[in-house]
Each structure stands twice: as C-alpha cells, then as structure tokens.
CSV table of C-alpha atoms in Angstrom, one decimal:
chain,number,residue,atom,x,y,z
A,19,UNK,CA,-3.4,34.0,0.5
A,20,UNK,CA,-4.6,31.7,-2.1
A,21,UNK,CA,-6.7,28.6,-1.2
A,22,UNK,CA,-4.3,26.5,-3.2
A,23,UNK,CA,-1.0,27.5,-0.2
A,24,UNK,CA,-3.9,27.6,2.7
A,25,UNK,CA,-4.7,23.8,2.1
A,26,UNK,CA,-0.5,22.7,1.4
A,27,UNK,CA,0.3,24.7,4.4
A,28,UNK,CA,-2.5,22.8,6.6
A,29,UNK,CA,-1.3,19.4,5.4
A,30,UNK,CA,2.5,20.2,6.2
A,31,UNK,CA,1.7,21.5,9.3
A,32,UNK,CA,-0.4,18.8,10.4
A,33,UNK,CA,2.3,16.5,9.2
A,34,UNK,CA,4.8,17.5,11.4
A,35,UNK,CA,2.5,18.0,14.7
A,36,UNK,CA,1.6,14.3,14.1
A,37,UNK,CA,5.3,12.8,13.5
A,38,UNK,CA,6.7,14.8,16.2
A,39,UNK,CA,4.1,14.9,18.7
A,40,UNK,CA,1.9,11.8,20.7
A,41,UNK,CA,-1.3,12.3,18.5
A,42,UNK,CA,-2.6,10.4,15.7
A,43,UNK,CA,-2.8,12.8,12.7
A,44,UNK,CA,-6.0,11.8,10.7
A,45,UNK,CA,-7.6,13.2,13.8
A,46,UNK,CA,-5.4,16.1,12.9
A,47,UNK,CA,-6.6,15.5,9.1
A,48,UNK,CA,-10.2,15.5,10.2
A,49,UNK,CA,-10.1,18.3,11.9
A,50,UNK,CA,-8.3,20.3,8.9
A,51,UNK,CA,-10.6,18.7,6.6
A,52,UNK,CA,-13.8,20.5,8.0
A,53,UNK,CA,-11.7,24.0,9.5
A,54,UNK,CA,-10.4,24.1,5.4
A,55,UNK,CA,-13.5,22.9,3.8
A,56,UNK,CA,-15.8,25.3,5.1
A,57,UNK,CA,-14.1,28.4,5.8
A,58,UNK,CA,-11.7,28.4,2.3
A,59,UNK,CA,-13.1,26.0,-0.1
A,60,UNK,CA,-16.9,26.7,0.9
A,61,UNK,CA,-18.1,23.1,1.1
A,62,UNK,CA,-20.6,21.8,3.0
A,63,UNK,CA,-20.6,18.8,5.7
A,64,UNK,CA,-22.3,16.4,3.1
A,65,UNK,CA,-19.8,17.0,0.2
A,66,UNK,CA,-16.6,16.5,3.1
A,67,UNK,CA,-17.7,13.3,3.9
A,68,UNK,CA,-17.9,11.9,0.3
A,69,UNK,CA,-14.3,11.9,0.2
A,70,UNK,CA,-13.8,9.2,3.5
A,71,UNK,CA,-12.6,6.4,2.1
A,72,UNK,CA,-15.4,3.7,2.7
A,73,UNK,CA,-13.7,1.1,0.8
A,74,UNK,CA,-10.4,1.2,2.1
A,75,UNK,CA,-12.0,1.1,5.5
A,76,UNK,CA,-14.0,-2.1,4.8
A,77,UNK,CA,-10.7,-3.4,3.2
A,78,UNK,CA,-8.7,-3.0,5.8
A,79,UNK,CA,-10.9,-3.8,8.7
A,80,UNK,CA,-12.1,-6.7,7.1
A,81,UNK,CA,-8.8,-8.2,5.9
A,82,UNK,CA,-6.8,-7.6,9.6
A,83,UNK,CA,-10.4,-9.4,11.4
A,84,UNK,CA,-9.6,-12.2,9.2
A,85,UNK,CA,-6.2,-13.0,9.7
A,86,UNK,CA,-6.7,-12.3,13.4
A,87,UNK,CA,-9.1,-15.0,13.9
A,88,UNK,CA,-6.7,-17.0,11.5
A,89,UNK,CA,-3.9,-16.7,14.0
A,90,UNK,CA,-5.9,-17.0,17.1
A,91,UNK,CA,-6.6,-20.5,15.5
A,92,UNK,CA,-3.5,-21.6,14.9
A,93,UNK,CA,-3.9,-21.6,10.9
A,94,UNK,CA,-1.4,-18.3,10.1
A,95,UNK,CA,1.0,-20.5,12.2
A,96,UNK,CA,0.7,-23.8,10.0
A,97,UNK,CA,0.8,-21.5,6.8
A,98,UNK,CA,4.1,-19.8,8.0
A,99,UNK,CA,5.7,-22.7,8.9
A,100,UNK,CA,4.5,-24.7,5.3
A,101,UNK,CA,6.1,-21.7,4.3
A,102,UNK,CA,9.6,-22.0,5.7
A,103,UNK,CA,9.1,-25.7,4.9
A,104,UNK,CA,8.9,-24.4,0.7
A,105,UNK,CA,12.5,-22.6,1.4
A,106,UNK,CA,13.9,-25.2,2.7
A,107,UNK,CA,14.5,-23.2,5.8
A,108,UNK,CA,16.1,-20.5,4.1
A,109,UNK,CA,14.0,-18.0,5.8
A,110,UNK,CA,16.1,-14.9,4.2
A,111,UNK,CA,14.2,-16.1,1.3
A,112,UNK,CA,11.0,-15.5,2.3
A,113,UNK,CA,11.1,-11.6,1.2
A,114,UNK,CA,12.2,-12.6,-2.2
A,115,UNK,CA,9.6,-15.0,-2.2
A,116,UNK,CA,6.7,-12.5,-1.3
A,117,UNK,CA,8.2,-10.8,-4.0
A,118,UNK,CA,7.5,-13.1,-6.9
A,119,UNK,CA,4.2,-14.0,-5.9
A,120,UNK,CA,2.9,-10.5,-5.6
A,121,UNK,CA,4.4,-9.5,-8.8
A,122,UNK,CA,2.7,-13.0,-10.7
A,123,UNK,CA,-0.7,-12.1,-9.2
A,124,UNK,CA,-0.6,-8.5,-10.5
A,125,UNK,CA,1.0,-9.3,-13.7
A,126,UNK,CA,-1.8,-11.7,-14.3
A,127,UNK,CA,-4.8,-9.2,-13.4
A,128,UNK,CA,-4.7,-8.6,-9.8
A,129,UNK,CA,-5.5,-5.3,-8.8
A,130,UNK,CA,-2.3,-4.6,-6.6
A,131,UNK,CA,-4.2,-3.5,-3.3
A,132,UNK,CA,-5.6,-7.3,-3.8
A,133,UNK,CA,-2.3,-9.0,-3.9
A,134,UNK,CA,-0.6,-6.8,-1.0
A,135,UNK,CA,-3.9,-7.6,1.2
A,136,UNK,CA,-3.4,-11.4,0.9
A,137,UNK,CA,0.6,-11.9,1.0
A,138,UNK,CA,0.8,-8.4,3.6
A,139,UNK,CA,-0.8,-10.3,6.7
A,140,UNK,CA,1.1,-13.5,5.7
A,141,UNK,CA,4.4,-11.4,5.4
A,142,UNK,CA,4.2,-10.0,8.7
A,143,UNK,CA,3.7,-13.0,10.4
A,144,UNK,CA,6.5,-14.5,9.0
A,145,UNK,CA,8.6,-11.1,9.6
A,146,UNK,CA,7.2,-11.9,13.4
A,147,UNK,CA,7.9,-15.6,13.8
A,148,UNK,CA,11.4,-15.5,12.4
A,149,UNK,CA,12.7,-12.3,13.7
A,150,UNK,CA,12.3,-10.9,9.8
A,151,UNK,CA,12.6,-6.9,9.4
A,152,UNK,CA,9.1,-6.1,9.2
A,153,UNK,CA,9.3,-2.9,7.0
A,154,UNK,CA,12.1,-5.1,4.7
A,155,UNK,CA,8.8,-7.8,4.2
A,156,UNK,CA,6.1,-5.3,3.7
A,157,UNK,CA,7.7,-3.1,1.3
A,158,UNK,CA,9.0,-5.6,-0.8
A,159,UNK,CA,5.2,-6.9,-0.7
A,160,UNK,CA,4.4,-3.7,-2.0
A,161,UNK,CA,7.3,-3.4,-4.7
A,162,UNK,CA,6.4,-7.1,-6.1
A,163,UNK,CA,2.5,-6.0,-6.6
A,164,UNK,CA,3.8,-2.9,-8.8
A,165,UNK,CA,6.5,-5.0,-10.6
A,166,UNK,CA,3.6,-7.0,-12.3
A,167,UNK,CA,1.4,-4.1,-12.3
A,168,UNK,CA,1.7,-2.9,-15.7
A,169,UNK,CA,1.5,-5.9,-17.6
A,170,UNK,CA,-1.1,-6.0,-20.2
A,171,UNK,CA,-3.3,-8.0,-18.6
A,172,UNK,CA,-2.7,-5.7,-15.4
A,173,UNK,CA,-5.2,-3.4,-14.3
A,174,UNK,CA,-3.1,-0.7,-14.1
A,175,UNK,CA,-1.5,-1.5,-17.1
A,176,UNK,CA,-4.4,-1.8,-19.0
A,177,UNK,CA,-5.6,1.9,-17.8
A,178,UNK,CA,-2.1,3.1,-18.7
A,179,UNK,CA,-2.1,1.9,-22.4
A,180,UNK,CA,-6.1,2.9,-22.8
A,181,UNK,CA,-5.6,6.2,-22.2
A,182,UNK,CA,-2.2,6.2,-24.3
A,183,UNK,CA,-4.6,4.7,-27.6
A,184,UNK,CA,-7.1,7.8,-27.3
A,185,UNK,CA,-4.1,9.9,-28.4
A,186,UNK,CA,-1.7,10.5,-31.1
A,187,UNK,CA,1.1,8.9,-29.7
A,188,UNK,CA,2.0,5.0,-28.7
A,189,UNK,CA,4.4,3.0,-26.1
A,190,UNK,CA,5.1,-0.6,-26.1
A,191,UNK,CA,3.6,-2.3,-23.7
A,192,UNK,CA,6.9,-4.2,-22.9
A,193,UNK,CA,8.7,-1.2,-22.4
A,194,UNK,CA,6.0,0.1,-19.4
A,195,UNK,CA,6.2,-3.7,-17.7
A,196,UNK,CA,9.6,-3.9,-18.2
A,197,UNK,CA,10.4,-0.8,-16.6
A,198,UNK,CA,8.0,-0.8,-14.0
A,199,UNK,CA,9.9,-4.3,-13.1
A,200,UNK,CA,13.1,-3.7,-13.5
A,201,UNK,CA,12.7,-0.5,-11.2
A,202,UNK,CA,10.8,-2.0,-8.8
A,203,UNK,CA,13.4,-4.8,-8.5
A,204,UNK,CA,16.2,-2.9,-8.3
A,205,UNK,CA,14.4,-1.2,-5.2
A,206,UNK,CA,13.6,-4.1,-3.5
A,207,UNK,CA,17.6,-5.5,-3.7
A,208,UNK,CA,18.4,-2.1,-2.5
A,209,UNK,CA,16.1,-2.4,0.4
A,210,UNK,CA,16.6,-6.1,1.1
A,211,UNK,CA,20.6,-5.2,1.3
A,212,UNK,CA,20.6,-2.0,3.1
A,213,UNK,CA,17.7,-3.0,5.7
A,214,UNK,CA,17.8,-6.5,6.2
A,215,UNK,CA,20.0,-6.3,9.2
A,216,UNK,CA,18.7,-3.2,10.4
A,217,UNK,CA,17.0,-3.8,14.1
A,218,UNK,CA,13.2,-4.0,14.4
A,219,UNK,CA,11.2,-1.0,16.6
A,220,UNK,CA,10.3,-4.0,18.8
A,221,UNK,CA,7.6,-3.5,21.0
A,222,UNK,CA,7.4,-3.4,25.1
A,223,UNK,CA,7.2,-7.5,26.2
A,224,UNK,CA,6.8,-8.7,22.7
A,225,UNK,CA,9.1,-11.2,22.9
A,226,UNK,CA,7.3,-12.6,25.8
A,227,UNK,CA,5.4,-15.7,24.3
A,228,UNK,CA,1.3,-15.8,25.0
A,229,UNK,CA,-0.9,-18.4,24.8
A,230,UNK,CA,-1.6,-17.7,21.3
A,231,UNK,CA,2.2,-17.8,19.8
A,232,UNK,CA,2.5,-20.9,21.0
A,233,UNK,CA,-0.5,-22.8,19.3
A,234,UNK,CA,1.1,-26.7,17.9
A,235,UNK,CA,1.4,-26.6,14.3
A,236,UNK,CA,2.2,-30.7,14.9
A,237,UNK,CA,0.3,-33.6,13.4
A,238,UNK,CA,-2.7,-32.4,11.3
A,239,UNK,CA,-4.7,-29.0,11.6
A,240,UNK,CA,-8.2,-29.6,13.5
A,241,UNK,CA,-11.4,-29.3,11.3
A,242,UNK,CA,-11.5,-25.0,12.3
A,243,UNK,CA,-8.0,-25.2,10.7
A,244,UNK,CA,-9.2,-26.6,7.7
A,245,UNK,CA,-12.2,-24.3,7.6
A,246,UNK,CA,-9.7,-21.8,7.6
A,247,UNK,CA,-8.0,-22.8,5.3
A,248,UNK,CA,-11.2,-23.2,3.0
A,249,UNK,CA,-12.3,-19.5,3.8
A,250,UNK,CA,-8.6,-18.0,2.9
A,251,UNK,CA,-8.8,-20.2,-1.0
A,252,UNK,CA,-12.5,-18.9,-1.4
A,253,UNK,CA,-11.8,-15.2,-0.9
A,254,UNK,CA,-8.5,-15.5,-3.1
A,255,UNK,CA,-10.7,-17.3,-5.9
A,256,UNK,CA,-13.6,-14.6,-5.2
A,257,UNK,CA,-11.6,-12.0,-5.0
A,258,UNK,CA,-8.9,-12.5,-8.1
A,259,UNK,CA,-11.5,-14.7,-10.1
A,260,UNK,CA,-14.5,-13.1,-9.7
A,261,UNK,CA,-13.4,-9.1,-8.7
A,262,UNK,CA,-15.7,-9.7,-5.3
A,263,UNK,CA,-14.9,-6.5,-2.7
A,264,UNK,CA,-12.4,-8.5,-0.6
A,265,UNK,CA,-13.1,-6.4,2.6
A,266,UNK,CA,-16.8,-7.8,2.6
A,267,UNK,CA,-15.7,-11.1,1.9
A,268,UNK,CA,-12.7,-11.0,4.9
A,269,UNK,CA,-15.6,-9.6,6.7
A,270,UNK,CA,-17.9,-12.8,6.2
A,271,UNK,CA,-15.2,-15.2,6.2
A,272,UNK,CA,-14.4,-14.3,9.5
A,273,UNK,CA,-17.5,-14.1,11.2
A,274,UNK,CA,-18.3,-17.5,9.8
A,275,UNK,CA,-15.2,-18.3,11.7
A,276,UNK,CA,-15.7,-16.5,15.3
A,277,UNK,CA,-19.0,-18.3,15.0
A,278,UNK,CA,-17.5,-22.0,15.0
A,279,UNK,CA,-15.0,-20.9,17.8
A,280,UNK,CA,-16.3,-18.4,19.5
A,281,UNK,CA,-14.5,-18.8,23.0
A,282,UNK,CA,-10.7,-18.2,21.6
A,283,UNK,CA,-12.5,-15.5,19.0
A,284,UNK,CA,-14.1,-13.3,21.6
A,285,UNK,CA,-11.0,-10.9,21.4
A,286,UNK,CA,-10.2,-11.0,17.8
A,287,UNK,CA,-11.3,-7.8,16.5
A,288,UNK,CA,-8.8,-6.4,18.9
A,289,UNK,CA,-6.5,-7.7,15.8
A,290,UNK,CA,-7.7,-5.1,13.8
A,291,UNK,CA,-5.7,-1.7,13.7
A,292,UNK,CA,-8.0,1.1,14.9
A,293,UNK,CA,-5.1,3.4,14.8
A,294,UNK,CA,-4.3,2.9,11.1
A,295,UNK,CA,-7.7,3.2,10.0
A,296,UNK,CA,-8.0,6.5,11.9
A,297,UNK,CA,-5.0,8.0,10.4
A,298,UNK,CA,-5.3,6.7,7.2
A,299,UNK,CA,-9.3,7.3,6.9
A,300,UNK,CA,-8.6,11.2,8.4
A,301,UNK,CA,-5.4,12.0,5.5
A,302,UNK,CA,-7.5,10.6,2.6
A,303,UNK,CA,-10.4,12.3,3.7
A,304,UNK,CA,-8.4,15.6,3.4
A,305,UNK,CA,-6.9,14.9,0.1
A,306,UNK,CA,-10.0,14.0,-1.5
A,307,UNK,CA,-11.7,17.5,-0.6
A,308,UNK,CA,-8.6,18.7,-2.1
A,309,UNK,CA,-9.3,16.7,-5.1
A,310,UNK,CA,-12.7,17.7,-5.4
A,311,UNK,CA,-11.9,21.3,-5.2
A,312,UNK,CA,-9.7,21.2,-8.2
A,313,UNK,CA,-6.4,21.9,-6.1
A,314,UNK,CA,-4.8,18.8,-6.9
A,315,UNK,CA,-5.0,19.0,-10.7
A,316,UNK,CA,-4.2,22.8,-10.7
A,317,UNK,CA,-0.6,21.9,-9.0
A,318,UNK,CA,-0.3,19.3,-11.8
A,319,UNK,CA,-1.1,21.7,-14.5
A,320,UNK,CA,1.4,24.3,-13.3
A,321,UNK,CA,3.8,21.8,-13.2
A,322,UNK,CA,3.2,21.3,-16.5
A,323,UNK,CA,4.0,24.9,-17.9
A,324,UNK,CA,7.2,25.8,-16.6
A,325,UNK,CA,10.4,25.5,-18.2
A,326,UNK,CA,12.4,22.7,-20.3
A,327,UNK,CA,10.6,20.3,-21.7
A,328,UNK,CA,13.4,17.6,-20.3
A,329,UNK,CA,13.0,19.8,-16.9
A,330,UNK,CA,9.1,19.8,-16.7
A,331,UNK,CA,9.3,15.8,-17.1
A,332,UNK,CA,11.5,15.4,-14.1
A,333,UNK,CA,8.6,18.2,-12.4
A,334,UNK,CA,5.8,16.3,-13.3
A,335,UNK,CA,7.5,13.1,-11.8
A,336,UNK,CA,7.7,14.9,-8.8
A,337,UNK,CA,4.5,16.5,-8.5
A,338,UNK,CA,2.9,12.8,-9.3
A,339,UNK,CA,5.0,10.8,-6.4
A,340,UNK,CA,4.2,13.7,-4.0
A,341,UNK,CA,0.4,13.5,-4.7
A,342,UNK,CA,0.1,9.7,-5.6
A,343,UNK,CA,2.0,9.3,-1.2
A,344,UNK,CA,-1.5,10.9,-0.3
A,345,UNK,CA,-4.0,9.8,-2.9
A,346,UNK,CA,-5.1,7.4,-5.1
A,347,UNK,CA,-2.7,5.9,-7.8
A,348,UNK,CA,-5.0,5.5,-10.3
A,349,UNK,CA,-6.7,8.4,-10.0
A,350,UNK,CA,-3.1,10.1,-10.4
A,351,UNK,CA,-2.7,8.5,-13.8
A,352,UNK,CA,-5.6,9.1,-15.0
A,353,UNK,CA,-5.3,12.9,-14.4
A,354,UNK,CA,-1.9,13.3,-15.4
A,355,UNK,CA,-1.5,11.0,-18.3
A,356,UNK,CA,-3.8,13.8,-20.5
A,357,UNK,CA,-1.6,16.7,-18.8
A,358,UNK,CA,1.9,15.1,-20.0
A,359,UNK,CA,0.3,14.5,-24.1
A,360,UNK,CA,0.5,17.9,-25.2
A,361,UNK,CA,4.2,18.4,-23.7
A,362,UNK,CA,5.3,15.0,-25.7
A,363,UNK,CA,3.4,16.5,-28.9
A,364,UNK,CA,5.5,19.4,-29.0
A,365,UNK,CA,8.7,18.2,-27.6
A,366,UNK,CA,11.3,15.4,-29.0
A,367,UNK,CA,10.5,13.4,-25.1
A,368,UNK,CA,10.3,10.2,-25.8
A,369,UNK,CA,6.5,9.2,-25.0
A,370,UNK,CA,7.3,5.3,-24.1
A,371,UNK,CA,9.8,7.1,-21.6
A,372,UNK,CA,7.8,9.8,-20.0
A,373,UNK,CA,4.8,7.5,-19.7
A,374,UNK,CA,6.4,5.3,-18.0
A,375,UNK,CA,8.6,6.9,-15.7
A,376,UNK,CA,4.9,9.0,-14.5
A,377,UNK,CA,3.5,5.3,-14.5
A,378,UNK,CA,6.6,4.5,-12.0
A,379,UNK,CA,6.7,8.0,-10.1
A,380,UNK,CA,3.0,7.4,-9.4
A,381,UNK,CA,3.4,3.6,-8.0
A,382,UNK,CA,6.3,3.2,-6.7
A,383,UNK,CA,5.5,5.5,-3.5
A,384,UNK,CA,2.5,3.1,-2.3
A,385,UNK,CA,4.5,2.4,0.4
A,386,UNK,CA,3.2,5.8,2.2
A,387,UNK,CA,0.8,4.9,5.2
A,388,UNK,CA,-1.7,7.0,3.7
A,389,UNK,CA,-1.7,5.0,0.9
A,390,UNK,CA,-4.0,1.2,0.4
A,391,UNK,CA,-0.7,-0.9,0.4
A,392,UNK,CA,1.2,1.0,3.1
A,393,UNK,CA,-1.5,0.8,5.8
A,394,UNK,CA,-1.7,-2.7,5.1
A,395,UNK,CA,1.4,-3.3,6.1
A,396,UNK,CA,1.7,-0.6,8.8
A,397,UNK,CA,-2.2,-2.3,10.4
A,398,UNK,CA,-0.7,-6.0,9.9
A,399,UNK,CA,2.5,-5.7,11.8
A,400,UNK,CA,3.0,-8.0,14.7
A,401,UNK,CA,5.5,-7.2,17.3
A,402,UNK,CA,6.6,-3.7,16.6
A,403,UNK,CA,6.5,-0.2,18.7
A,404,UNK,CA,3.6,1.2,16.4
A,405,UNK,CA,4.5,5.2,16.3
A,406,UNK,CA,8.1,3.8,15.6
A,407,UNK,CA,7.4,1.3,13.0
A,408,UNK,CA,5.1,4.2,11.6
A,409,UNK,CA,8.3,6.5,11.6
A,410,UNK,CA,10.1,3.8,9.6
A,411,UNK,CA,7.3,3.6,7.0
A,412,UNK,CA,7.4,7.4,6.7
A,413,UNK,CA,11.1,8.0,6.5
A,414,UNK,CA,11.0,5.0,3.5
A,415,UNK,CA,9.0,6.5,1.5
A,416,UNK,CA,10.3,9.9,1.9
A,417,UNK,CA,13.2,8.6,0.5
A,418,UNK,CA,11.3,7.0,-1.9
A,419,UNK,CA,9.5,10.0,-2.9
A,420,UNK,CA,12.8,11.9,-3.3
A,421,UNK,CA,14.6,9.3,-5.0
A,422,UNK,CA,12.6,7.5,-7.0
A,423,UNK,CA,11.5,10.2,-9.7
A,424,UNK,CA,14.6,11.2,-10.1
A,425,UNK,CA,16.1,7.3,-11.1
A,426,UNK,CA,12.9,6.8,-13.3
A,427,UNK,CA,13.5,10.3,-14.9
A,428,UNK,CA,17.3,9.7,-15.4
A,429,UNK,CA,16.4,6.0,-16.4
A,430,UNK,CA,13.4,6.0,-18.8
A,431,UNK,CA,12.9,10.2,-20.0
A,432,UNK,CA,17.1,11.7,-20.1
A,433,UNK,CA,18.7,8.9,-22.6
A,434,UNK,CA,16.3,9.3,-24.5
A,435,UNK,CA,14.9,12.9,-25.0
C-alpha cells in the first residue's frame, strides 16, 4: 500500500471518528501524525513538530484573551451597540456590513487572517447580542476578507500576479479581483438568504443573562473602557500599518488590561477556545508532515496529467479546495500556480481564467475549521452548542468545497477555453 493512500486513509478515518464520535479530532490528528510519521514516512519526533502551527496558535490565543477581557469590561458591549447605532438599528445589516469592511481592509493590503481576526470577535458578539445566525456572520466575515483579497495592493494578490510575471503568460489584475469579488459576493447573498433564518445550535442556559451580559453601555465608558478602546486602535494600526504579529500584540494588549482590572479579569483566559486550538493545532500538524513529505504536491501533480485539458482544470480546482480546507492558502498557490503553467502553455485555457478560478478554488474554502479564518470564527462564538456549531462549520464548507470549484470552473475556465 503506498504511503500516499496510508496517510489519505488516516485523515478520512480520523475525520469521521471525530464528527461522529464525543472526541476532539486533533487529538486524533496528533496521534496519526506521530503513528504515520514514524512508521510510513520515516520521520523523526523533531521534524513532526516543525509542522505545529506556532503562529496560528499565538494568533488565536492571543486575539480570543483580548476580546475576552474586552467584554468582561463592558467595551465589546459599547462597540456592538455603536454598532447597531451606525445601521440605524437595522441589525440584518450588520452581516453586510462585516462584509464591506473586511473586503476594504484586504483590498487595501490586509493580510485576510488580519481582517477576519479583528471584525470575527466583533461579529460574533453581535451575532450573540442580537440573536444574529452566528455561522451567517462568520462566514460572511470570511467571504468579505477574500473579496478584497486579490487586489493589487493585496497580499494575496500580489503573490498571485508575481508568480504569473515569472512566466510566459499574463492575466489582468482586474480580472483576478473582479472575480474573486464577484464570487465571493454571490456566496455571501446565497448564504445570507438561505441561512439567515435558520435556528442557532444554541447552547444549554445561554439565554440566561450573567453578570457580565448585562454590563451598562449608558452614559460614558469608564477610563478601562477607554484604555480599551486605545489597545483595540493600536493593534489595528500595528498590525495593518506596521505588519506587527497580531497574536503577540493581542497578547500584550490584554495583559496590560487584566493588569488594570484584575478582579473582573481573573477568569478571562477561560474566553479563549482551548478546544479549537487543540483541533485545529492537531489537523495542521498532520497536514504539514504530509507537506513536508512531498505527498501533498504529488496529488497535485497527478492531477495535473490526466485527461482533457478543460477536464484537468476543473481537477486541479478540486484537488486545490480539497487541500487548501486543511492547509495553508498561500502555500496552495504557490505550489500550484507553477503546476497549472505548462497545461495553459500547451492548451487554448484561457490563463486569466484558470488562474483565477485556482486563485478562488484555493480561498474561498477558508471557512474550514482547520483553516486560520474558520477557527476564528468557530473559537469566537458566543452562545452556541460547540460540537454543533462545529458540525455547521463543517457541513458549510463541505458544500463549499463541492460547490465552489465547480461555479469558478464553469464561471472563469469553460466560456472561455
């Protein structure tokens, strides 16, 4: 049995054990990350662990301490109600709203993990405090940050069109934004109509109001309100004007925080979700060893060799929204981009089209919970049954994942090939 169906199998297997059964699966992942490492892929202890996801962690950990000592203080509550104050009360508008922001901040040079970890936390409290579907609000965070993703002056964008100039061929750089946005918007009114009304996997006693929930947001904020309020503008500025890690600086923002207030902040790190950095931290783990031992790139390249040009397209859009649900977007891009060149060089594909309906393929599945931007949303939550929330999460981007390739395909690569 090759080592390439040995490691697939694993992750499927564990996959199902931890939907269907009471266990977290990245203590699943972890444990097929060392049982496949050693005994098929040969590795050693020291080259497993390079692929655990030390960023991420700090990010996430970080970012959910922050805004947990934020609401414990009352500030998230002011913020959310300013907010329904800037629709006017409209608060069906407040998805839409996330929307725009998140797709400004990205188009303008935000790296899109960034934006989602600043307006995630801000969109779940709203989706808590007004009875909003929470997995409407999160993925329509997510599907904002990737319609301003490739921009020009977007990260991702950028990347995109650099590795397009070291070849032969060239795409417009309006066509990739325009059809990352268009896509990406057509998603989001497609899950702000069909979900919207859809009830929420509330959890046991959440409605029940705590001393916490019902902090005044009359009069003026206190002075730890306005320090608050301070911290949350200086890691937006460090983070999006100076590219500081925004987990470190969450991290030291709300320390400074528990410091000044350290009675009603002796529970926040309870706020942060151990059981999302657990599963997330165990599935990347595992699909970085995979990375490292080639497997991910040989399923890419065989992708790349069979069939119709027009059907290999559709194949590689596939086999990149598969991936990219378990790994690193950018890492996908990079790695496929170079695979897809020599099949536009001797094919009529359109490049601009191909390029961008990978670009798409690989993004628009970030809503995965083993994904940056989906287990920000699934570790900011507020409210919800977590395994059932986590079910809802899944089952979206499944459909995502089975969906979406085939519209940006049909969209951006069969018109025109």
């Amino acid at each position: 049995m090759s080592v390439e169906v040995i490691s697939i199998g694993a992750l499927l297997v564990m996959f199902v054990v931890g939907t269907v059964l009471p266990i977290n699966l990245g203590i699943l992942a972890f444990v097929a990350t060392f049982a496949v490492g050693t005994a098929s892929l040969g590795l050693t202890e020291d080259e497993i662990f390079e692929g655990f996801p030390v960023k991420l962690f700090v990010t996430i950990v970080g970012v959910t301490y922050l805004f947990s000592v934020a609401r414990r203080n009352g500030t998230i509550d002011r913020l959310v109600a300013a907010g329904v104050r800037l629709v006017r009360g409209k608060v069906a508008l407040i998805p839409w709203v996330l929307f725009l922001v998140a797709a400004l901040l990205t188009a303008f040079g935000t790296f899109t993990p960034a934006a989602v970890a600043i307006l995630a936390p801000i969109g779940m409290n709203f989706a808590y405090r007004y009875k909003l579907n929470p997995l409407v609000v999160g993925m329509m965070v997510i599907s904002g940050g990737h319609a301003g993703a490739f921009s020009p002056l977007a990260v991702s964008g950028a990347l995109v069109l650099g590795l397009v100039d070291k070849t032969e061929l060239h795409i417009s750089a309006v066509t990739l934004f325009g059809a990352s946005f268009l896509i990406n918007l057509v998603l989001s009114a497609l899950t702000y109509v069909l979900l919207a009304k859809r009830p929420v996997p509330l959890a046991v006693g959440s409605e029940e109001a705590t001393e916490d929930e019902d902090l005044a947001v009359s009069g003026r904020p206190d002075w730890r309100q306005w320090l608050t309020l301070a911290c949350l503008a200086a890691l937006v500025i460090g983070a999006l004007g100076f590219h500081l890690e925004i987990g470190f600086l969450a991290l030291a923002a709300g320390a400074l925080l528990a410091l000044v207030d350290m009675k009603r902040q002796e529970k926040a790190v309870d706020g942060v979700s151990w059981s999302t950095l657990l599963l997330v931290a165990g599935m990347m783990t595992y699909i970085a060893m995979l990375e490292r031992a080639g497997i991910i790139e040989n399923i890419s390249e065989h992708a790349a060799g069979l069939g119709a040009p027009v059907a290999v397209a559709l194949l590689l859009c596939f086999t990149v929204a598969i991936t990219s649900a378990f790994a690193s977007s950018t890492a996908i891009l990079t790695a496929i981009i170079p695979i897809a060149v020599p099949l536009l060089l001797s094919s009529h594909l359109s490049a601009a089209g191909l390029i961008a309906a990978l670009a798409v393929s690989t993004t628009i599945v970030d809503t995965s919970p083993f994904s940056t931007n989906g287990a920000l949303v699934l570790s900011n939550a507020r409210g919800v049954d977590p395994r059932r929330f986590y079910r809802q999460v899944i089952g979206y981007t499944g459909g995502v994942v089975a969906l979406g390739p085939v519209v940006a395909w049909g969209a951006l690569v069969l018109p025109w090939s």
